[in-house]
Amino acid sequence: MSQSECSLPQAAVVVFDAYGTLFDVHSVRLLADQCFPGQGQALSQLWRQKQLEYTWLRSLGGRYKSFWWVTQDALRYASQALKLPMSQDQENALMQAYLKLQAFPENLAALRSLKAAGKELAILSNGERGMVNAVVAHAGMEGLFSHVLSGDQVGQYKTAPAVYALAEQAFSRPAQEMAFVSSNAWDACAARWAGFQSIWVNRQGQVPEVLDVQACAVINQLSELPGLFL
Ligand code: 2OP
């Protein structure tokens, strides 16, 4: 699909990435800072970076392990790399915080607005459904999504095409008829590879990925999303 073939108003379904897009993975920073004063941000950043690297490495190497455990492995790596000895209680608390990540404040209203406009909504995440359902409930987003889809269903991680294909199977629609929203630039690119009309939520003003593909639209936050479908 070329850029000129994007037509967001015609998309009947809007599929969302979870971590980083709906939920702020760096909201663990506060607890991390209580555990390791002055180091919360560094821990949170490296934790997330390693978590993603491990998903890519495990997918490439055919060594799937579910996202919860990959997340724990990444936390252990980050604490060692930053020389922040972590007790079992601290590890447990930080992992539990992942089930209560804060949603970006504007997200709930944006989702409700899309739903009221007749769009079907879904989540497509690396996280297994139990993990994602917990943060969805914590954010008061229950009942908004027709499907919560997970790479766990196919034992692979994004950017594997089989993960994105889960949305086509769930809605019995080709990807071209669906929008895919992610604040992870690489995820928005891979969704385009898979045929979706992707929207990149560029909250931090990052430069685009150079992957021979561009999102159909770039916004700064989800409150701009409903306007794209008018
Ligand atoms: C997700 O799949 C990539 O973390 C992101 O939810």
PDB file of C-alpha atoms in Angstrom, residues 88-169:
ATOM      1  CA  GLN A  88      13.143 -10.117  45.684  1.00  0.00           C
ATOM      2  CA  ASP A  89      10.558  -7.769  47.211  1.00  0.00           C
ATOM      3  CA  GLN A  90      11.662  -4.923  44.953  1.00  0.00           C
ATOM      4  CA  GLU A  91      11.529  -7.144  41.882  1.00  0.00           C
ATOM      5  CA  ASN A  92       8.058  -8.348  42.814  1.00  0.00           C
ATOM      6  CA  ALA A  93       6.841  -4.791  43.382  1.00  0.00           C
ATOM      7  CA  LEU A  94       8.237  -3.540  40.066  1.00  0.00           C
ATOM      8  CA  MET A  95       6.725  -6.470  38.169  1.00  0.00           C
ATOM      9  CA  GLN A  96       3.352  -5.923  39.839  1.00  0.00           C
ATOM     10  CA  ALA A  97       3.574  -2.252  38.807  1.00  0.00           C
ATOM     11  CA  TYR A  98       3.517  -3.463  35.199  1.00  0.00           C
ATOM     12  CA  LEU A  99      -0.052  -4.628  35.762  1.00  0.00           C
ATOM     13  CA  LYS A 100      -1.043  -1.123  36.877  1.00  0.00           C
ATOM     14  CA  LEU A 101       0.720   1.055  34.336  1.00  0.00           C
ATOM     15  CA  GLN A 102      -0.910   4.431  33.981  1.00  0.00           C
ATOM     16  CA  ALA A 103      -2.802   5.211  30.815  1.00  0.00           C
ATOM     17  CA  PHE A 104      -1.871   8.503  29.160  1.00  0.00           C
ATOM     18  CA  PRO A 105      -4.517  10.880  30.551  1.00  0.00           C
ATOM     19  CA  GLU A 106      -6.127  11.784  27.226  1.00  0.00           C
ATOM     20  CA  ASN A 107      -6.521   8.197  26.048  1.00  0.00           C
ATOM     21  CA  LEU A 108      -9.776   7.175  27.676  1.00  0.00           C
ATOM     22  CA  ALA A 109     -11.707  10.092  26.189  1.00  0.00           C
ATOM     23  CA  ALA A 110     -10.186   9.484  22.741  1.00  0.00           C
ATOM     24  CA  LEU A 111     -11.162   5.807  22.821  1.00  0.00           C
ATOM     25  CA  ARG A 112     -14.700   6.620  23.941  1.00  0.00           C
ATOM     26  CA  SER A 113     -15.024   9.169  21.176  1.00  0.00           C
ATOM     27  CA  LEU A 114     -13.942   6.660  18.509  1.00  0.00           C
ATOM     28  CA  LYS A 115     -16.311   4.063  19.872  1.00  0.00           C
ATOM     29  CA  ALA A 116     -19.168   6.590  19.898  1.00  0.00           C
ATOM     30  CA  ALA A 117     -18.347   7.341  16.245  1.00  0.00           C
ATOM     31  CA  GLY A 118     -19.013   3.686  15.425  1.00  0.00           C
ATOM     32  CA  LYS A 119     -15.460   2.349  15.151  1.00  0.00           C
ATOM     33  CA  GLU A 120     -14.661  -1.132  16.385  1.00  0.00           C
ATOM     34  CA  LEU A 121     -11.621  -1.088  18.662  1.00  0.00           C
ATOM     35  CA  ALA A 122      -9.045  -3.733  19.514  1.00  0.00           C
ATOM     36  CA  ILE A 123      -5.669  -4.134  21.177  1.00  0.00           C
ATOM     37  CA  LEU A 124      -2.845  -6.066  19.508  1.00  0.00           C
ATOM     38  CA  SER A 125       0.069  -6.463  21.867  1.00  0.00           C
ATOM     39  CA  ASN A 126       3.129  -8.514  22.627  1.00  0.00           C
ATOM     40  CA  GLY A 127       1.758  -8.887  26.148  1.00  0.00           C
ATOM     41  CA  GLU A 128      -0.215 -12.004  26.940  1.00  0.00           C
ATOM     42  CA  ARG A 129      -3.905 -11.377  27.404  1.00  0.00           C
ATOM     43  CA  GLY A 130      -3.869 -11.699  31.195  1.00  0.00           C
ATOM     44  CA  MET A 131      -1.277  -8.933  31.449  1.00  0.00           C
ATOM     45  CA  VAL A 132      -3.067  -6.644  29.032  1.00  0.00           C
ATOM     46  CA  ASN A 133      -6.491  -7.250  30.538  1.00  0.00           C
ATOM     47  CA  ALA A 134      -5.117  -6.228  33.934  1.00  0.00           C
ATOM     48  CA  VAL A 135      -3.918  -2.813  32.728  1.00  0.00           C
ATOM     49  CA  VAL A 136      -7.078  -2.319  30.681  1.00  0.00           C
ATOM     50  CA  ALA A 137      -9.185  -2.891  33.813  1.00  0.00           C
ATOM     51  CA  HIS A 138      -6.929  -0.671  35.919  1.00  0.00           C
ATOM     52  CA  ALA A 139      -7.372   2.151  33.384  1.00  0.00           C
ATOM     53  CA  GLY A 140     -11.177   1.828  33.334  1.00  0.00           C
ATOM     54  CA  MET A 141     -11.103   0.784  29.661  1.00  0.00           C
ATOM     55  CA  GLU A 142     -13.078  -2.428  30.030  1.00  0.00           C
ATOM     56  CA  GLY A 143     -15.826  -2.899  27.474  1.00  0.00           C
ATOM     57  CA  LEU A 144     -14.235  -0.625  24.879  1.00  0.00           C
ATOM     58  CA  PHE A 145     -12.407  -3.314  22.905  1.00  0.00           C
ATOM     59  CA  SER A 146     -13.977  -6.019  20.750  1.00  0.00           C
ATOM     60  CA  HIS A 147     -10.761  -8.049  20.959  1.00  0.00           C
ATOM     61  CA  VAL A 148      -7.583  -8.108  23.014  1.00  0.00           C
ATOM     62  CA  LEU A 149      -5.110  -9.939  20.766  1.00  0.00           C
ATOM     63  CA  SER A 150      -1.655 -11.125  21.753  1.00  0.00           C
ATOM     64  CA  GLY A 151       1.451 -12.454  20.046  1.00  0.00           C
ATOM     65  CA  ASP A 152       1.211 -15.157  22.692  1.00  0.00           C
ATOM     66  CA  GLN A 153      -1.517 -16.737  20.563  1.00  0.00           C
ATOM     67  CA  VAL A 154       1.072 -17.527  17.880  1.00  0.00           C
ATOM     68  CA  GLY A 155       4.171 -17.716  20.096  1.00  0.00           C
ATOM     69  CA  GLN A 156       5.860 -14.818  18.302  1.00  0.00           C
ATOM     70  CA  TYR A 157       6.505 -11.132  18.816  1.00  0.00           C
ATOM     71  CA  LYS A 158       6.094  -8.079  16.650  1.00  0.00           C
ATOM     72  CA  THR A 159       7.399  -7.546  14.007  1.00  0.00           C
ATOM     73  CA  ALA A 160       6.486 -11.101  12.941  1.00  0.00           C
ATOM     74  CA  PRO A 161       3.713 -10.914  10.296  1.00  0.00           C
ATOM     75  CA  ALA A 162       1.792 -13.692  12.074  1.00  0.00           C
ATOM     76  CA  VAL A 163       1.216 -11.336  15.015  1.00  0.00           C
ATOM     77  CA  TYR A 164      -0.337  -8.575  12.898  1.00  0.00           C
ATOM     78  CA  ALA A 165      -2.391 -11.186  11.023  1.00  0.00           C
ATOM     79  CA  LEU A 166      -4.248 -11.918  14.268  1.00  0.00           C
ATOM     80  CA  ALA A 167      -6.289  -8.746  13.747  1.00  0.00           C
ATOM     81  CA  GLU A 168      -7.264  -9.800  10.220  1.00  0.00           C
ATOM     82  CA  GLN A 169      -8.392 -13.160  11.560  1.00  0.00           C
TER      83      GLN A 169
END
